[in-house]
Coordinates of C-alpha atoms in Angstrom, one line a residue:
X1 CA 15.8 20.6 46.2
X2 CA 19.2 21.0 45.5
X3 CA 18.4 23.1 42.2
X4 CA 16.9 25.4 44.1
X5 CA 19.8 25.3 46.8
X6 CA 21.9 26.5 43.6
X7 CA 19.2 28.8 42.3
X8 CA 20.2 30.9 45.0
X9 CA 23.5 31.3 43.8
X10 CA 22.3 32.1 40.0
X11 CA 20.2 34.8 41.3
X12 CA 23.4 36.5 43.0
X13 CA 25.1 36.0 40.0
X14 CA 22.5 37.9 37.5
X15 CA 22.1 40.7 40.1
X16 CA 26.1 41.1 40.0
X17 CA 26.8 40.8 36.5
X18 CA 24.6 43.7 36.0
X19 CA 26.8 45.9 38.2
X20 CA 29.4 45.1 35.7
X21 CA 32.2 42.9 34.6
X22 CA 34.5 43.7 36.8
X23 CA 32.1 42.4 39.5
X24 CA 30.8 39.8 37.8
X25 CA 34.6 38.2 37.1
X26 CA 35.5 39.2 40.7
X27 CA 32.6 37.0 42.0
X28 CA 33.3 34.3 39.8
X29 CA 36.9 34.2 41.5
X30 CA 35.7 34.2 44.9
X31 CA 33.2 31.8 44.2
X32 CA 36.2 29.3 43.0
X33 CA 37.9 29.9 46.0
X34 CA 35.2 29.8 48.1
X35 CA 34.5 26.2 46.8
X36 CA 37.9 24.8 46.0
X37 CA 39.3 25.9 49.5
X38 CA 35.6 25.1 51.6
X39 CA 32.5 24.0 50.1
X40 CA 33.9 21.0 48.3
X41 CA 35.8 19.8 51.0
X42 CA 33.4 20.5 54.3
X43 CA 30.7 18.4 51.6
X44 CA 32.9 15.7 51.5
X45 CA 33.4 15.9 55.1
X46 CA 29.6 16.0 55.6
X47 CA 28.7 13.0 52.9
X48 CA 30.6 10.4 55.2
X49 CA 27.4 10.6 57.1
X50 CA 26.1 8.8 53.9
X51 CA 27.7 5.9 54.9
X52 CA 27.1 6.1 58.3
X53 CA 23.7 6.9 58.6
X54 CA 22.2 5.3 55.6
X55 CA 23.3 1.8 57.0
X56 CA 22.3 2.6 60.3
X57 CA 18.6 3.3 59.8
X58 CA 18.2 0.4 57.2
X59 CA 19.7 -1.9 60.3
X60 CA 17.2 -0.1 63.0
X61 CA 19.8 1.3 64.3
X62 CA 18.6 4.4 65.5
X63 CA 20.2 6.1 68.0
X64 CA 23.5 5.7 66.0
X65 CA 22.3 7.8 63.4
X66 CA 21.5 10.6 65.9
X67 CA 25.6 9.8 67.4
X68 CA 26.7 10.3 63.9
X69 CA 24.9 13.1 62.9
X70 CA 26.3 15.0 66.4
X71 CA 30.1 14.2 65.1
X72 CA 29.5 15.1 61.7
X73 CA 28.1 18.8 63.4
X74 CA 31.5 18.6 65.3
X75 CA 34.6 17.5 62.9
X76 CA 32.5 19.9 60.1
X77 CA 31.9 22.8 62.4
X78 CA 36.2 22.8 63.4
X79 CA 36.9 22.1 59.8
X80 CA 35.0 25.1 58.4
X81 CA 36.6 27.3 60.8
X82 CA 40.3 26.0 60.0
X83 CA 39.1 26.6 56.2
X84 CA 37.8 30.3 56.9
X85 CA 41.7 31.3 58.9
X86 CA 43.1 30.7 55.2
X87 CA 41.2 33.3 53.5
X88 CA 42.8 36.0 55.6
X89 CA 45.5 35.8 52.3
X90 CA 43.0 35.0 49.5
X91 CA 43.7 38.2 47.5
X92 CA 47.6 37.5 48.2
X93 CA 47.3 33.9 46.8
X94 CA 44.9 35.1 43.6
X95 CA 47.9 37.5 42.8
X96 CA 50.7 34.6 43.4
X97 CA 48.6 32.6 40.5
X98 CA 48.6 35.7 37.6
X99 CA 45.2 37.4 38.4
X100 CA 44.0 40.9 37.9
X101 CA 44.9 42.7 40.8
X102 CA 42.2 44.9 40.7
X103 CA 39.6 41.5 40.3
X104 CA 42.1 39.8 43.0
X105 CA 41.7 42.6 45.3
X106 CA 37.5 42.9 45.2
X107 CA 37.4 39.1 45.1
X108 CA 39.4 38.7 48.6
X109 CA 37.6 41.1 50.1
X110 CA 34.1 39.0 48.9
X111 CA 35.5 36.2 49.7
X112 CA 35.9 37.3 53.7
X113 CA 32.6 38.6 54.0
X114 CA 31.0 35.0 52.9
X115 CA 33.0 33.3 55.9
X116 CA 29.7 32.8 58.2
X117 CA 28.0 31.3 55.1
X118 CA 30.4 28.3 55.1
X119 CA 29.5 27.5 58.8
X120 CA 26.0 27.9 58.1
X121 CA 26.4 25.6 55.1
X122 CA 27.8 23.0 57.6
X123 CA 25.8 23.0 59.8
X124 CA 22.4 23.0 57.2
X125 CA 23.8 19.9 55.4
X126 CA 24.8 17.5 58.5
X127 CA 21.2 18.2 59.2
X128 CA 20.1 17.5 55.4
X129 CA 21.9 14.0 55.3
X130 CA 20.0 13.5 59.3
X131 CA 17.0 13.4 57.8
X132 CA 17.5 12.0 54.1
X133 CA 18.9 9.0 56.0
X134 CA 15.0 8.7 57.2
X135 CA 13.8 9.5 53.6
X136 CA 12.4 12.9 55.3
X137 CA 12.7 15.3 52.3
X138 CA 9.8 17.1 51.7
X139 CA 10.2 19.7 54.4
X140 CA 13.9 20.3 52.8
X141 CA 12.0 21.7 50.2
X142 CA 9.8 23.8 51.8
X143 CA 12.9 25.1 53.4
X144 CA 14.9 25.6 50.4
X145 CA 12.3 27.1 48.5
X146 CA 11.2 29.2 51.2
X147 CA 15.3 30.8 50.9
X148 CA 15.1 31.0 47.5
X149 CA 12.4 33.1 47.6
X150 CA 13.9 35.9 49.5
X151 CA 17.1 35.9 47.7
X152 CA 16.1 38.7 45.4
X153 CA 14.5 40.7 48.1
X154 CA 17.6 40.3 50.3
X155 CA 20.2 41.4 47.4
X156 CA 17.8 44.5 46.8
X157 CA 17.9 45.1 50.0
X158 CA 21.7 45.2 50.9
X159 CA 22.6 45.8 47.1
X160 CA 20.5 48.8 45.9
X161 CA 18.6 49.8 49.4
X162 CA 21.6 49.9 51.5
X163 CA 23.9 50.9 48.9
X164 CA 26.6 48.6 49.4
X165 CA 26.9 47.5 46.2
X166 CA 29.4 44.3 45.6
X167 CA 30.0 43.8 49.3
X168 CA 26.5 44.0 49.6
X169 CA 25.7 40.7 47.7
X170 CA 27.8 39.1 50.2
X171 CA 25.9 40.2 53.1
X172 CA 23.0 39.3 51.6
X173 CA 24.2 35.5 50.9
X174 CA 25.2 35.6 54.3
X175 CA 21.1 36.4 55.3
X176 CA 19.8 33.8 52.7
X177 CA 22.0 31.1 54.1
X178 CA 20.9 31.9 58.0
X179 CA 17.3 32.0 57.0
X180 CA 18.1 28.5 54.8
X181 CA 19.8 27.2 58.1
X182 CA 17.0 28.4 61.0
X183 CA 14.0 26.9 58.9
X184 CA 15.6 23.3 59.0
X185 CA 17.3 23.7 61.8
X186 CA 13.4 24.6 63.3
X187 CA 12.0 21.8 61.7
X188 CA 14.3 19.1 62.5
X189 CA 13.6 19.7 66.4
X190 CA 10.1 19.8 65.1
X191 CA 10.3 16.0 63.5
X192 CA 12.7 14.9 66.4
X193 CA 11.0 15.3 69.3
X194 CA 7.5 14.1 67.1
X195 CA 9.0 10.6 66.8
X196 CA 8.0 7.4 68.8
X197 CA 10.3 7.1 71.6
X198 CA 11.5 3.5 70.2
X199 CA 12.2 4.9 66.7
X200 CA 14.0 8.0 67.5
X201 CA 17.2 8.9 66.1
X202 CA 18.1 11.8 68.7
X203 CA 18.2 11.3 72.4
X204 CA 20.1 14.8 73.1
X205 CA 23.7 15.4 72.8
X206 CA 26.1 12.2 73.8
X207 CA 29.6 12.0 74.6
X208 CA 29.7 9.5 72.4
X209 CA 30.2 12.1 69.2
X210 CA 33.8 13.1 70.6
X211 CA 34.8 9.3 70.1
X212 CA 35.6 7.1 67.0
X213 CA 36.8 10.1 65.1
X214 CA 39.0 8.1 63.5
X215 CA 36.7 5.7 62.1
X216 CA 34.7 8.6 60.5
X217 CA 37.5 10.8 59.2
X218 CA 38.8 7.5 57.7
X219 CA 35.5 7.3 55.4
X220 CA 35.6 11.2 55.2
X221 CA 39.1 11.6 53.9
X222 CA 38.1 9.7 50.9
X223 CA 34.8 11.2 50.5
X224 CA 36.2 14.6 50.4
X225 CA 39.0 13.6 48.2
X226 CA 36.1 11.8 45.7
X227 CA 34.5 15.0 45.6
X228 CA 37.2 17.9 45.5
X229 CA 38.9 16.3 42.3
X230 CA 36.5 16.5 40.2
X231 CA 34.8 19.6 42.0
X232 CA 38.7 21.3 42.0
X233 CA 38.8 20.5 38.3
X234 CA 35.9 23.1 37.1
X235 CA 37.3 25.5 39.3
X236 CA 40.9 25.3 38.5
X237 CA 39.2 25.9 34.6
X238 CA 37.9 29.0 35.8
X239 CA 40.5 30.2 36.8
X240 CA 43.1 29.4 34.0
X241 CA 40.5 31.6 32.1
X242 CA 41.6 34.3 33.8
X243 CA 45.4 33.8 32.2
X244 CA 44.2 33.6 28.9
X245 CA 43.8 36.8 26.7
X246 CA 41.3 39.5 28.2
X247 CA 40.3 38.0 31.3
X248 CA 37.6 40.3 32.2
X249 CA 35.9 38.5 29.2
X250 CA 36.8 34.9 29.8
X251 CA 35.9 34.5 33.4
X252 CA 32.8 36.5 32.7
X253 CA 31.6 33.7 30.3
X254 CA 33.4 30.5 31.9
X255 CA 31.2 31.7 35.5
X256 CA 28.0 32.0 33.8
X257 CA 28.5 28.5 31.8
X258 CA 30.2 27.0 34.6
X259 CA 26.8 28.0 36.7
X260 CA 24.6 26.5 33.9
X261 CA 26.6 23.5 34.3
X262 CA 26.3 23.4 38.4
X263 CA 22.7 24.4 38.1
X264 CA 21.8 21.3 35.5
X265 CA 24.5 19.4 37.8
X266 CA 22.6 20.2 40.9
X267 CA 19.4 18.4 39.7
X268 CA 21.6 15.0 39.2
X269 CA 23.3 15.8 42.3
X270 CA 19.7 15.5 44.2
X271 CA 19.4 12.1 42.9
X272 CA 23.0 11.2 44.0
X273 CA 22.0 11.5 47.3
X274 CA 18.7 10.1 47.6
X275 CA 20.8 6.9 45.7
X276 CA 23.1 6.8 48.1
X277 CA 20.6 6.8 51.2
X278 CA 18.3 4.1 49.4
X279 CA 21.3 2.0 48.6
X280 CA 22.8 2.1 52.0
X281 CA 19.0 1.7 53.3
X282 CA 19.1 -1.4 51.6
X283 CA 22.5 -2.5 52.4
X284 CA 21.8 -2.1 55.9
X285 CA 18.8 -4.0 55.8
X286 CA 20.5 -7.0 54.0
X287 CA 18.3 -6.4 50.7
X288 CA 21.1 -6.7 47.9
X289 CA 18.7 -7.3 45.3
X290 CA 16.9 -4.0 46.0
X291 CA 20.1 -2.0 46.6
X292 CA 20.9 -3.2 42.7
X293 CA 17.6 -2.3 41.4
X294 CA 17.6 1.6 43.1
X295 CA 21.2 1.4 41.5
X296 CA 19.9 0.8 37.8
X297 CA 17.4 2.9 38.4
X298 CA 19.1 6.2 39.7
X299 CA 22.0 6.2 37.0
X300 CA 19.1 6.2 34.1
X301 CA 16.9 8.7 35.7
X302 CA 20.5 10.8 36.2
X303 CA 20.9 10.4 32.4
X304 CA 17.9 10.9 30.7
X305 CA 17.7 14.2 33.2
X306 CA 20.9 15.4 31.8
X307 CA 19.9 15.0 28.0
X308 CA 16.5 16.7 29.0
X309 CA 18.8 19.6 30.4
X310 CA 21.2 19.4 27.4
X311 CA 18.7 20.0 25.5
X312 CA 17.0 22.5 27.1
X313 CA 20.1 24.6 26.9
X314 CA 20.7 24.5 23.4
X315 CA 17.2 25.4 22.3
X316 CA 17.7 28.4 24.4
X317 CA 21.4 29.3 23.9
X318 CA 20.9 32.7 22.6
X319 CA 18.8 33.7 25.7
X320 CA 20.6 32.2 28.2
X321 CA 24.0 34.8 28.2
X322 CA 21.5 38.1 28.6
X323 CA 20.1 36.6 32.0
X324 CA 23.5 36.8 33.5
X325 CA 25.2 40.0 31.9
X326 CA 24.6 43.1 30.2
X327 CA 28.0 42.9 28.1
X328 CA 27.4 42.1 24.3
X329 CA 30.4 40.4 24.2
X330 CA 29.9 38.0 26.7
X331 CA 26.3 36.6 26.2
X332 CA 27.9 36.0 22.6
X333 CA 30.9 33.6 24.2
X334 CA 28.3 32.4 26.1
X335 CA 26.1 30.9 23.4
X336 CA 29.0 29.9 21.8
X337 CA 30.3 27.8 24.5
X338 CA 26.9 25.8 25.4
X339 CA 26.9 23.3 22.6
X340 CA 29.9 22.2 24.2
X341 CA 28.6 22.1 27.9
X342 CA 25.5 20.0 27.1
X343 CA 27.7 17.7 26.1
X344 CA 29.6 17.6 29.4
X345 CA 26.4 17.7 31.0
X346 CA 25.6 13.9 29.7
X347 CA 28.4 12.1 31.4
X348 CA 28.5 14.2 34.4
X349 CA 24.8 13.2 35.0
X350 CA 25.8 9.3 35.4
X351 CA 29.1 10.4 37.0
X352 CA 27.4 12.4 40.1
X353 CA 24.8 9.1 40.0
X354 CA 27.0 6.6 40.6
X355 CA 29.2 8.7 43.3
X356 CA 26.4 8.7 45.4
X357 CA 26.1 4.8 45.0
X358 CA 29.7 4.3 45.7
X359 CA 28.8 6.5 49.2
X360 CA 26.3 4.4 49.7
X361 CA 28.5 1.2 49.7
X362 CA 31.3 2.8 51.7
X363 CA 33.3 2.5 48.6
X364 CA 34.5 6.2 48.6
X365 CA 38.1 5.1 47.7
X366 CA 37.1 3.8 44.4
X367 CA 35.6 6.9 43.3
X368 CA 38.8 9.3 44.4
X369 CA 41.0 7.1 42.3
X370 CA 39.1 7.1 39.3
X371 CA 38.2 11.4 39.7
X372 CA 42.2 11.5 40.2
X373 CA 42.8 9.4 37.3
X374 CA 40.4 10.6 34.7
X375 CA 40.3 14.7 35.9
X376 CA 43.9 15.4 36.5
X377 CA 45.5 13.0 34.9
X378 CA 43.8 13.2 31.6
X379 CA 41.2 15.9 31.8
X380 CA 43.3 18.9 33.0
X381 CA 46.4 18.3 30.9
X382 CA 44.1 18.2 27.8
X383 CA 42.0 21.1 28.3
X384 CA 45.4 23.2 28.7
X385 CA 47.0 21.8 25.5
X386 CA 43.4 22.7 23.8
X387 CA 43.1 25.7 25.6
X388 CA 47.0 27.3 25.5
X389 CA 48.9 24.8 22.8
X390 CA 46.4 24.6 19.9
X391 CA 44.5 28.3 20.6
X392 CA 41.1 27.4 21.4
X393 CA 40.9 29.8 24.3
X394 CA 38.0 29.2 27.0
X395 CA 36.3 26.3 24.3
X396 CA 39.5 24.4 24.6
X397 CA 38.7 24.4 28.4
X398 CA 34.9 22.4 28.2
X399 CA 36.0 20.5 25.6
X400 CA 38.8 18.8 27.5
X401 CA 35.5 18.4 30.2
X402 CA 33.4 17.5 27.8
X403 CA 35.5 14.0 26.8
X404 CA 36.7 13.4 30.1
X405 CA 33.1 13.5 31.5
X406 CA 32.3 11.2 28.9
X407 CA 34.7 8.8 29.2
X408 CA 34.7 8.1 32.9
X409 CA 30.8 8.1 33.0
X410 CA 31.8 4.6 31.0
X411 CA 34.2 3.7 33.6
X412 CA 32.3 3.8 36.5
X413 CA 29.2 2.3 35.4
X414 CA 31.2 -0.7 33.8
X415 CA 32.7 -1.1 37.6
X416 CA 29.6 0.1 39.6
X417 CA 27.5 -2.9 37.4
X418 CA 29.9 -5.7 38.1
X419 CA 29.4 -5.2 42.0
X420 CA 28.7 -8.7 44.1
X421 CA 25.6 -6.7 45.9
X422 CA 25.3 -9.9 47.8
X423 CA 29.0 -9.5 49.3
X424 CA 28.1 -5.2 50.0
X425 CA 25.7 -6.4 52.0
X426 CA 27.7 -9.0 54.1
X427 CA 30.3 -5.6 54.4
X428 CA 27.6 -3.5 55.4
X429 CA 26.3 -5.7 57.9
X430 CA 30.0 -6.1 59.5
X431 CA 30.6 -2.3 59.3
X432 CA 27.4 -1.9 61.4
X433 CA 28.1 -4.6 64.0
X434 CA 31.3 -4.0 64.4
X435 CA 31.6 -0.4 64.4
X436 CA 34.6 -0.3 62.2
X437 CA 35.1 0.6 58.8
X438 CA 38.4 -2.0 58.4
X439 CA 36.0 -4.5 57.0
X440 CA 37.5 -4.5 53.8
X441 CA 38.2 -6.5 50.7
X442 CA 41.9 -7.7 49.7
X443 CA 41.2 -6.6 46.5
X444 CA 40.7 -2.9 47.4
X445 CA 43.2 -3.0 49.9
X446 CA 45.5 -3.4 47.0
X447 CA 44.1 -0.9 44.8
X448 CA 45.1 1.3 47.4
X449 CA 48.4 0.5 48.1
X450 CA 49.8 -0.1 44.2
X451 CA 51.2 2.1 42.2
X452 CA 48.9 1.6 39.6
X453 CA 45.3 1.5 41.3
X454 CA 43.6 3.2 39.2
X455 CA 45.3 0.6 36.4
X456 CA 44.1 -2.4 38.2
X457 CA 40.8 -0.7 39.4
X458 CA 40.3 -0.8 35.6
X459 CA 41.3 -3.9 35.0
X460 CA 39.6 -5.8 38.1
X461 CA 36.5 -3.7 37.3
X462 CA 35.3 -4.1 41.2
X463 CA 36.7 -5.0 44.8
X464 CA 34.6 -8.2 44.6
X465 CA 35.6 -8.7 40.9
X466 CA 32.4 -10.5 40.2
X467 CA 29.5 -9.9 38.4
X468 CA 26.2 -8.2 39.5
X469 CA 24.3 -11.6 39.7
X470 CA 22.0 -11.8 43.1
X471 CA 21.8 -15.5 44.5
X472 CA 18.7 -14.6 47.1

């Protein structure tokens, strides 16, 4: 499902790069903005629900998932729109950072015209996580799919038909991402209103949903920070591409790889979730041992999906430049650069893995510290010294990704696996019957609160500090 969520976006991206590379790095621009200064934080906004939800259904807690999910729709819907006022200066603020004015100018513009596909993107994943949370994911793929679908029809359409041209792709993202939205919005009244009246999760809108908003931004804040560091990281790449020599070139191929790379990312991503809804099913419903089990479980089927990708991509490296752009040139920086990003992919697999299982614990702040530790202060500062010190241009950039991908894909699973699952559950439980998320560990609450947390996150490998052993 959420491959073909960013299938959508590849398609838009191989019917622009054939208008040109002046498009093609304009769209790559607005695309990093569009996700630095939106996406990645309204998903970490939304992925609270995670949390929330997940803990709630495994407890029978019903009608509190439908509560949450009617705040999420709230704090996400007000946040998106505080995101979109910003963008009224993007092409100001790409030209304060070095960029092509002429790319800067075309990418502003882009990037206004995709403002109603950031509230439609809100609103389509508060409902995702509603039903996820009651392992309903089937029909999110007929829904996806079904968008998919008519993404080439609606860029013809508004592209070629129309005549619009670049603006034109933007309008027709715009239509894929209502026609995405109004299938599962359709569906999920569907399912609702099909439930039995003791098991159902929505009873209409409450008042309740304008209440406890600090209890959910508290588990938000963290999720969105988790998320936008390592998220930001990619993107600030791309864009330092554009400051190295001909930039036209350079952000042509760091967009297409960095799309192979979200594309293969995407598949993990999928598991990520449905990790962190069976974990916090589990948690919820006092079943530590199980919640351990779906952990092992997810993080190998993450890997062994990555090196099936990895692989994938270098047995078609030659190919893969010429779906996304006519320019010699840049399917040829392409296929250089993919050795590289199958590497990356490896450790990103078990990285996106065990995120979601940190969601699913509540233990959000654990993974922010770690993405701050490992992405800006290792991984940025050595893909610039590659990159700009030692003249290894755009390859500089994923190999500083590469090894810091690696490396913290080690880190968190050495923390994630010493867990006490039998003390998650015990927080889980208190979470739920208290209605508070300050039902936390000293440990942790001195991680926070040290200089050095990411140090002594290292060093005390868990909040619980024991090992994974269940005493049942």
């Amino acid at each position: 499902m959420e491959v073909m969520t960013f299938a959508k976006e590849l398609i838009i991206t191989a019917f622009v790069g054939h208008l040109g590379p002046v498009e093609l790095s304009s769209l790559v621009l607005s695309q990093t903005l569009y996700n630095v200064s939106g996406n990645a934080p309204m998903l970490g906004v939304v992925t609270a629900m995670e949390t929330f939800c997940g803990q709630a259904y495994g407890a029978k807690k019903y009608s509190t998932v439908g509560v949450v999910t009617q705040r999420a729709l709230v704090i996400t819907t007000l946040f998106n729109f505080m995101c979109i006022a910003m963008w009224g200066k993007a092409e100001a603020l790409m030209l304060a950072m070095g960029q092509d004015p002429h790319i800067a100018k075309a990418a502003g513009r882009f990037t206004i015209l995709l403002s109603p596909c950031l509230i439609l993107d809100g609103i389509e994943q508060c409902l995702r996580r509603y039903l996820a949370a009651q392992s309903v994911v089937q029909p999110l793929m007929y829904c996806t799919f079904f968008a998919t679908l008519l993404t080439p029809l609606y860029l013809w359409f508004f592209i070629f038909r129309c005549a619009w041209g670049f603006d034109g792709a933007a309008v027709a993202w715009a239509a894929v991402q209502l026609s995405s939205c109004l299938g599962l919005l359709l569906f999920t009244l569907w399912h609702t209103y099909g439930q039995e009246p003791t098991k159902r999760t929505w009873a209409g809108w409450s008042r309740e949903c304008l209440t406890e908003w600090p209890l959910y931004i508290r588990v938000a804040i963290p999720s969105a920070v988790m998320i936008c560091l390592d998220w930001w990281t990619f993107e600030i790449i791309v864009m330092l591409s554009g400051l190295l020599p001909r930039p036209e070139m350079t952000m042509s191929m760091m967009g297409i790889t960095f799309n192979i790379h979200a594309l293969c990312f995407f598949a993990a991503h999928g598991l990520s979730g449905a990790a962190s809804t069976r974990v916090g099913n589990e948690l919820g419903a006092s079943r530590p041992r199980q919640a351990w089990l779906n952990t092992q479980v997810s993080v190998l089927m993450g890997t062994v999906i990555m090196i099936v990708c990895a692989g994938l991509l270098l047995l078609f490296r030659e190919e893969l430049g010429a779906l996304f752009a006519a320019d010699r040139e840049v399917v040829l920086l392409t296929s250089q650069a993919v050795p590289t990003l199958a590497i990356s992919l490896i450790g990103e697999g078990a990285n996106t893995v065990l995120a979601g299982v940190l969601r699913g614990c509540g233990r959000q702040k654990i993974g922010a510290q770690i993405n701050l530790f490992m992405y800006w202060g290792i991984g940025l500062p050595f893909a610039c010294v590659l990159a700009f010190r030692m003249g290894l241009g755009a390859m500089g950039l994923w190999t500083g990704l590469a090894c810091t991908a690696s490396l913290q894909s080690l880190i968190l699973s050495w923390i994630v696996f010493k867990f006490d699952w039998n003390s998650e559950a015990q927080r889980a439980k208190a979470l739920i019957a208290a209605g508070e998320l300050d039902v936390e560990l000293e440990e942790e609450v001195e991680l926070m609160n040290s200089a050095g947390g990411v140090r002594d996150v290292l060093l005390d490998a868990s909040p619980a500090s024991k090992p994974s052993t269940l005493t049942l």
